[in-house]
Coordinates of C-alpha atoms in Angstrom, one line a residue:
M17 CA 76.4 78.3 28.6
K18 CA 75.0 80.3 25.4
D19 CA 77.7 80.9 22.7
V20 CA 77.1 84.6 23.6
I21 CA 76.4 86.3 26.7
A22 CA 74.1 89.3 25.9
Y23 CA 74.5 92.6 27.6
S24 CA 70.8 92.2 28.6
D25 CA 68.3 89.5 28.4
L26 CA 64.9 89.9 29.6
S27 CA 63.7 86.3 28.7
Y28 CA 64.3 84.8 32.1
I29 CA 62.1 87.2 33.9
H30 CA 59.6 87.1 31.6
N31 CA 59.4 83.3 31.2
E32 CA 59.1 83.5 35.0
I33 CA 56.0 85.5 35.1
K34 CA 54.4 84.8 31.8
D35 CA 51.2 83.3 33.1
E36 CA 50.8 86.5 35.2
L37 CA 51.4 88.7 32.5
D38 CA 49.3 86.9 30.1
A39 CA 46.4 87.0 32.7
A40 CA 46.9 91.1 33.2
V41 CA 47.1 91.8 29.7
R42 CA 44.0 89.8 28.8
K43 CA 42.1 91.6 31.8
V44 CA 42.8 94.9 30.1
I45 CA 41.9 93.7 26.7
D46 CA 38.5 92.2 27.9
S47 CA 37.7 95.5 30.1
N48 CA 37.7 97.4 26.9
W49 CA 39.4 100.4 28.8
F50 CA 42.8 101.4 27.8
I51 CA 43.6 104.8 28.9
M52 CA 43.3 106.1 32.6
G53 CA 41.6 103.5 34.0
E54 CA 41.7 101.0 37.1
E55 CA 45.2 99.5 36.3
L56 CA 46.7 102.9 36.2
Q57 CA 45.1 104.0 39.3
K58 CA 46.1 100.7 41.4
F59 CA 49.8 101.0 39.8
E60 CA 50.0 104.4 41.1
E61 CA 48.8 103.5 44.3
E62 CA 51.1 100.7 44.7
Y63 CA 54.3 102.3 43.4
A64 CA 53.6 105.5 45.7
A65 CA 53.4 102.9 48.7
Y66 CA 56.7 101.0 47.3
C67 CA 58.3 104.5 47.3
N68 CA 56.8 105.5 50.5
V69 CA 55.4 108.9 48.9
K70 CA 51.8 110.2 48.7
H71 CA 51.5 110.5 45.1
C72 CA 52.6 108.6 42.0
I73 CA 51.3 109.9 38.7
G74 CA 52.1 107.5 35.7
V75 CA 53.3 109.3 32.6
G76 CA 54.5 108.4 28.9
N77 CA 58.1 108.2 29.7
G78 CA 60.9 109.1 32.0
L79 CA 61.7 112.3 29.9
D80 CA 58.4 113.2 30.2
A81 CA 58.1 112.8 34.0
L82 CA 61.2 115.3 34.5
H83 CA 59.6 117.7 32.1
L84 CA 56.3 117.8 33.7
I85 CA 57.9 118.4 36.9
L86 CA 59.8 121.4 36.0
A87 CA 56.7 122.7 34.0
A88 CA 54.5 122.3 37.0
Y89 CA 57.3 124.3 39.1
G90 CA 56.8 126.9 36.6
I91 CA 60.1 126.9 35.1
G92 CA 60.5 128.3 32.1
P93 CA 62.5 131.1 29.6
G94 CA 65.1 132.9 31.6
D95 CA 65.5 130.2 34.4
E96 CA 68.5 127.8 34.9
V97 CA 68.7 124.3 36.2
L98 CA 71.5 122.6 37.3
V99 CA 72.3 119.1 35.7
P100 CA 75.2 116.4 36.0
S101 CA 77.6 116.5 33.0
N102 CA 77.7 113.0 33.2
T103 CA 74.2 111.6 32.7
F104 CA 72.0 110.5 29.5
I105 CA 70.8 113.6 27.6
A106 CA 67.4 113.2 28.6
T107 CA 68.1 115.1 31.9
S108 CA 68.9 118.1 30.0
L109 CA 66.4 117.8 27.7
A110 CA 63.8 118.2 30.3
V111 CA 65.1 121.4 31.0
S112 CA 65.3 122.5 27.5
Y113 CA 61.6 121.5 26.9
C114 CA 60.7 124.3 29.3
Q115 CA 63.0 126.8 27.4
A116 CA 65.1 127.0 30.7
T117 CA 68.8 126.7 30.4
P118 CA 70.8 123.4 31.6
V119 CA 73.8 124.5 33.5
L120 CA 76.0 121.6 33.8
V121 CA 78.1 120.7 36.9
D122 CA 81.1 118.6 36.4
A123 CA 81.2 114.9 37.7
D124 CA 83.0 113.3 40.9
A125 CA 85.5 110.9 39.6
S126 CA 84.8 108.4 42.3
T127 CA 81.1 108.2 42.3
C128 CA 80.2 109.4 38.5
H129 CA 77.7 111.6 39.9
L130 CA 77.6 115.4 39.9
D131 CA 80.5 116.8 42.1
V132 CA 78.8 118.5 45.0
D133 CA 81.7 120.9 45.9
K134 CA 81.1 122.2 42.4
I135 CA 77.5 123.0 42.8
E136 CA 77.5 126.4 44.6
E137 CA 79.8 128.0 41.7
K138 CA 77.2 127.0 39.0
I139 CA 74.4 129.0 41.2
T140 CA 73.1 132.5 40.0
D141 CA 70.0 134.6 40.5
K142 CA 68.6 132.5 37.8
T143 CA 68.9 129.0 39.2
K144 CA 65.5 127.4 40.2
A145 CA 66.4 123.7 40.8
I146 CA 68.9 120.8 40.9
I147 CA 68.5 117.4 39.2
A148 CA 69.9 114.8 40.9
V149 CA 70.5 111.8 39.0
H150 CA 70.8 108.4 40.7
L151 CA 73.4 107.2 37.7
Y152 CA 74.0 103.4 37.2
G153 CA 71.2 102.8 40.2
R154 CA 73.3 104.4 42.9
V155 CA 71.9 107.1 44.9
A156 CA 73.2 110.5 44.6
D157 CA 74.6 112.4 47.5
M158 CA 71.1 113.7 48.6
E159 CA 72.2 115.0 51.7
S160 CA 74.4 117.5 50.4
I161 CA 72.6 118.4 47.4
C162 CA 69.4 119.1 49.8
A163 CA 71.4 120.9 51.9
I164 CA 72.7 123.3 49.3
A165 CA 69.2 123.3 47.6
K166 CA 67.7 124.6 51.0
K167 CA 70.3 127.3 51.5
H168 CA 69.8 128.9 48.0
N169 CA 65.9 127.9 48.1
L170 CA 66.1 125.7 45.1
R171 CA 64.0 122.8 44.2
V172 CA 65.6 119.4 44.3
I173 CA 64.4 116.9 41.5
E174 CA 65.7 113.3 41.5
D175 CA 66.1 111.5 37.9
A176 CA 65.5 108.3 39.4
A177 CA 65.4 106.5 35.8
Q178 CA 68.0 104.1 36.7
A179 CA 67.4 103.6 40.3
H180 CA 64.2 101.9 41.1
G181 CA 64.1 100.4 44.6
A182 CA 67.7 102.1 45.6
M183 CA 67.9 103.4 49.1
L184 CA 69.8 105.7 51.5
H185 CA 69.6 105.6 55.0
G186 CA 66.5 103.4 54.8
K187 CA 64.6 105.8 52.6
R188 CA 63.8 104.8 48.8
V189 CA 64.5 107.0 46.0
G190 CA 61.7 108.7 44.9
S191 CA 61.0 110.1 48.2
L192 CA 64.6 111.9 48.8
G193 CA 63.8 115.5 46.9
D194 CA 60.8 117.3 46.2
A195 CA 59.7 115.1 43.2
A196 CA 61.2 112.5 41.2
G197 CA 61.2 111.2 37.5
F198 CA 61.2 107.6 36.9
S199 CA 61.7 105.7 33.7
F200 CA 59.9 102.1 32.7
Y201 CA 61.8 101.8 29.5
P202 CA 61.7 97.8 28.8
G203 CA 65.3 97.4 30.0
K204 CA 65.2 99.1 33.3
N205 CA 65.3 97.1 36.3
L206 CA 61.3 97.8 36.4
G207 CA 60.5 97.6 32.9
A208 CA 57.4 98.1 30.9
F209 CA 56.6 96.5 27.6
G210 CA 57.2 100.0 25.9
D211 CA 57.8 103.5 26.7
A212 CA 56.4 104.2 30.3
G213 CA 57.3 106.6 33.0
A214 CA 56.0 108.2 36.3
V215 CA 56.5 111.1 38.8
T216 CA 56.6 110.5 42.6
T217 CA 56.3 113.2 45.2
N218 CA 54.9 114.2 48.6
D219 CA 53.8 117.6 47.2
D220 CA 50.1 117.8 47.0
E221 CA 49.7 120.6 44.9
L222 CA 52.4 119.5 42.5
A223 CA 50.8 116.2 42.0
R224 CA 47.3 117.9 41.0
K225 CA 49.0 120.0 38.6
I226 CA 51.1 117.1 37.0
R227 CA 47.7 115.0 36.9
A228 CA 46.2 117.8 35.0
L229 CA 49.5 118.6 32.7
R230 CA 49.7 114.9 31.4
N231 CA 46.0 115.0 30.4
Y232 CA 45.8 118.0 28.1
G233 CA 45.8 120.3 31.1
S234 CA 42.4 118.9 32.0
E235 CA 41.1 118.0 35.4
Q236 CA 37.6 117.7 34.0
K237 CA 36.8 116.4 30.5
Y238 CA 36.8 119.3 27.8
H239 CA 37.7 122.1 30.7
H240 CA 41.3 122.8 30.3
I241 CA 43.1 124.8 32.9
Y242 CA 46.6 124.7 31.6
K243 CA 48.2 124.4 28.2
G244 CA 48.9 120.7 28.9
F245 CA 50.5 117.9 27.2
N246 CA 49.5 114.5 26.2
S247 CA 51.6 111.8 28.4
R248 CA 49.9 109.3 29.9
L249 CA 50.9 105.6 31.2
D250 CA 48.3 103.6 29.3
E251 CA 46.5 100.6 31.2
L252 CA 48.3 97.8 29.4
Q253 CA 51.9 99.0 30.7
A254 CA 50.5 99.8 34.1
A255 CA 49.1 96.3 34.3
I256 CA 52.4 94.8 33.3
L257 CA 54.2 97.1 35.6
R258 CA 52.1 95.9 38.5
V259 CA 53.2 92.3 37.9
K260 CA 56.8 93.1 37.6
L261 CA 56.4 95.2 41.0
T262 CA 55.5 92.3 43.0
R263 CA 59.1 90.8 41.9
L264 CA 61.3 93.9 41.8
E265 CA 62.9 93.3 45.4
E266 CA 63.4 89.8 44.5
W267 CA 65.3 90.8 41.2
T268 CA 67.2 93.4 42.8
R269 CA 68.8 91.1 45.5
E270 CA 69.9 88.9 42.4
R271 CA 71.5 92.0 40.6
R272 CA 73.3 92.6 44.0
E273 CA 74.5 89.2 44.1
I274 CA 76.0 89.4 40.7
A275 CA 77.6 92.8 41.3
G276 CA 79.3 91.4 44.5
Y277 CA 80.5 88.3 42.2
Y278 CA 82.2 90.9 40.1
R279 CA 83.6 92.9 42.8
E280 CA 84.8 89.8 44.6
H281 CA 86.5 88.1 41.4
I282 CA 87.6 90.7 39.0
N283 CA 91.2 91.2 39.3
N284 CA 92.9 93.2 36.8
P285 CA 95.1 96.2 37.3
K286 CA 93.8 97.7 33.9
I287 CA 90.3 97.7 35.1
T288 CA 89.1 100.1 37.9
L289 CA 85.8 98.6 39.4
P290 CA 82.8 100.7 40.8
V291 CA 83.3 101.8 44.6
Y292 CA 80.5 102.9 46.9
P293 CA 79.6 103.2 50.7
E294 CA 78.0 100.4 52.5
T295 CA 75.3 102.5 53.8
E296 CA 73.7 102.8 50.4
Q297 CA 71.7 100.1 48.5
H298 CA 72.8 100.2 45.0
V299 CA 70.4 98.3 42.7
W300 CA 72.9 98.0 39.9
H301 CA 70.9 98.9 36.8
I302 CA 74.5 99.1 35.1
Y303 CA 77.8 97.6 36.2
S304 CA 80.4 100.2 35.0
V305 CA 83.9 99.5 35.0
F306 CA 86.8 101.8 33.6
T307 CA 89.7 101.6 31.7
E308 CA 92.2 103.5 29.5
N309 CA 91.8 100.7 26.9
R310 CA 88.1 100.7 26.3
D311 CA 88.1 99.7 22.5
E312 CA 90.6 97.1 23.1
L313 CA 88.6 95.7 25.8
I314 CA 85.3 95.7 24.3
K315 CA 86.7 94.0 21.3
Y316 CA 88.4 91.3 23.2
L317 CA 85.2 90.6 25.2
D318 CA 83.2 90.4 22.0
D319 CA 85.9 88.0 20.5
N320 CA 85.1 85.7 23.7
G321 CA 81.4 85.9 23.2
I322 CA 80.5 88.8 25.7
K323 CA 78.7 91.9 24.7
A324 CA 79.3 95.1 26.7
L325 CA 78.0 98.5 26.1
V326 CA 79.2 102.0 27.0
H327 CA 77.1 104.4 28.9
Y328 CA 77.7 107.2 27.6
P329 CA 80.4 107.7 25.1
I330 CA 79.6 111.5 24.4
P331 CA 79.1 113.9 27.3
V332 CA 76.0 116.3 27.2
H333 CA 78.1 119.2 26.6
M334 CA 79.8 117.9 23.5
Q335 CA 76.6 117.0 21.9
E336 CA 75.8 118.7 18.7
G337 CA 72.1 119.4 19.9
Y338 CA 73.8 121.6 22.6
V339 CA 76.2 123.6 20.5
E340 CA 74.2 126.7 21.4
L341 CA 75.5 126.5 24.9
G342 CA 79.1 127.2 23.6
Y343 CA 80.9 124.6 25.5
K344 CA 84.1 123.0 24.4
Q345 CA 86.2 120.0 25.0
G346 CA 87.9 120.3 28.2
D347 CA 85.3 122.2 30.0
Y348 CA 84.2 119.2 32.0
P349 CA 87.2 116.9 32.3
V350 CA 86.0 114.3 34.6
A351 CA 82.9 113.9 32.7
E352 CA 85.1 113.5 29.2
R353 CA 87.3 111.0 30.9
L354 CA 84.3 109.0 32.3
A355 CA 82.7 109.1 29.0
S356 CA 86.0 107.6 27.2
Q357 CA 86.9 105.0 29.8
E358 CA 83.4 103.5 30.8
V359 CA 82.4 100.0 29.9
S360 CA 79.0 98.3 31.1
L361 CA 79.5 94.7 31.9
P362 CA 76.6 92.2 31.5
L363 CA 74.4 92.1 34.3
W364 CA 70.9 90.8 34.4
V365 CA 68.4 88.3 36.3
G366 CA 68.9 84.7 35.2
M367 CA 72.6 84.8 34.7
T368 CA 74.3 81.6 35.4
E369 CA 77.2 80.9 37.5
E370 CA 79.1 79.6 34.2
E371 CA 78.1 82.9 32.6
K372 CA 79.5 84.9 35.4
K373 CA 82.5 82.7 35.9
H374 CA 83.5 83.2 32.0
I375 CA 83.0 86.9 32.3
V376 CA 85.0 87.4 35.2
D377 CA 88.0 84.8 34.0
T378 CA 87.8 86.6 30.6
I379 CA 88.4 90.2 31.9
N380 CA 91.1 89.0 34.4
R381 CA 93.3 87.6 31.3
F382 CA 92.7 91.1 29.5

């Protein structure tokens, strides 16, 4: 066993596919075509098929994916979009980029997702969409969210940045709402070698518009039908993602096995483990546990050679960048409690039995 167990270690999967990655990168270099080429087209086709949707549009990163969806739907100044209070700030930033207002919904204590029972009280005549975040790799309550959205004529946008391959009733994320935004940041379950993202959708018109918006608002060179953006998934990243996509299901199975090991063997009354229905297929991008003694637990783990992280220590409504929204401590009590108690345990493909046992035994002694 290594002296220190990292929170995340990508060396195992990259060593496993090194020859394939080298060949894919060399092919792009030899082609001398680096933007909007064959590798991007093929990745879009393959990832759309994987998500069982008609369209995948490769973009620069996950934040851009969400922003472009909102922009393509015409969401702008004066509009409101409901977002979870317990999420990474990118979810709300996508709304802000459109000069619309993110309206936060408090979290459900058991799922950590937005509390569906609190959605309707936040809906006004300005509300245009709901962003459902599949946090930590677990699918949000899409049946309830979509039912509420249909009742109020709202769009449902999936923030699937942490949930590549997660499923609900046999359907993958990316196909459960009107459109979805994915991140392929290197540490994601499907990660590039830099920033990268994609939009998936079955909406033909939305896909057409996003393809133009990502490319300066152009469908034909030098003809700009929109005031667009520069957000294109480049050929090198697309080629790398194509190689990794062929192994994603295999890697997901291993992540589930590690999560299952934690669930079966961690037994400490000071530690609350995640719970989820068996009907969901969680992909465990993050394995979150909760404790009232977070600082002590993280230091204890570190003293025992185990690196843990926190996702996320400051909820969106308490971020200085959103001071203009006028929120204060206590406005979203569940999100605040989760933010003060969450600890993310190491979970990565290639962990040894000895490493898993050391993590579990250490936690049980805490």
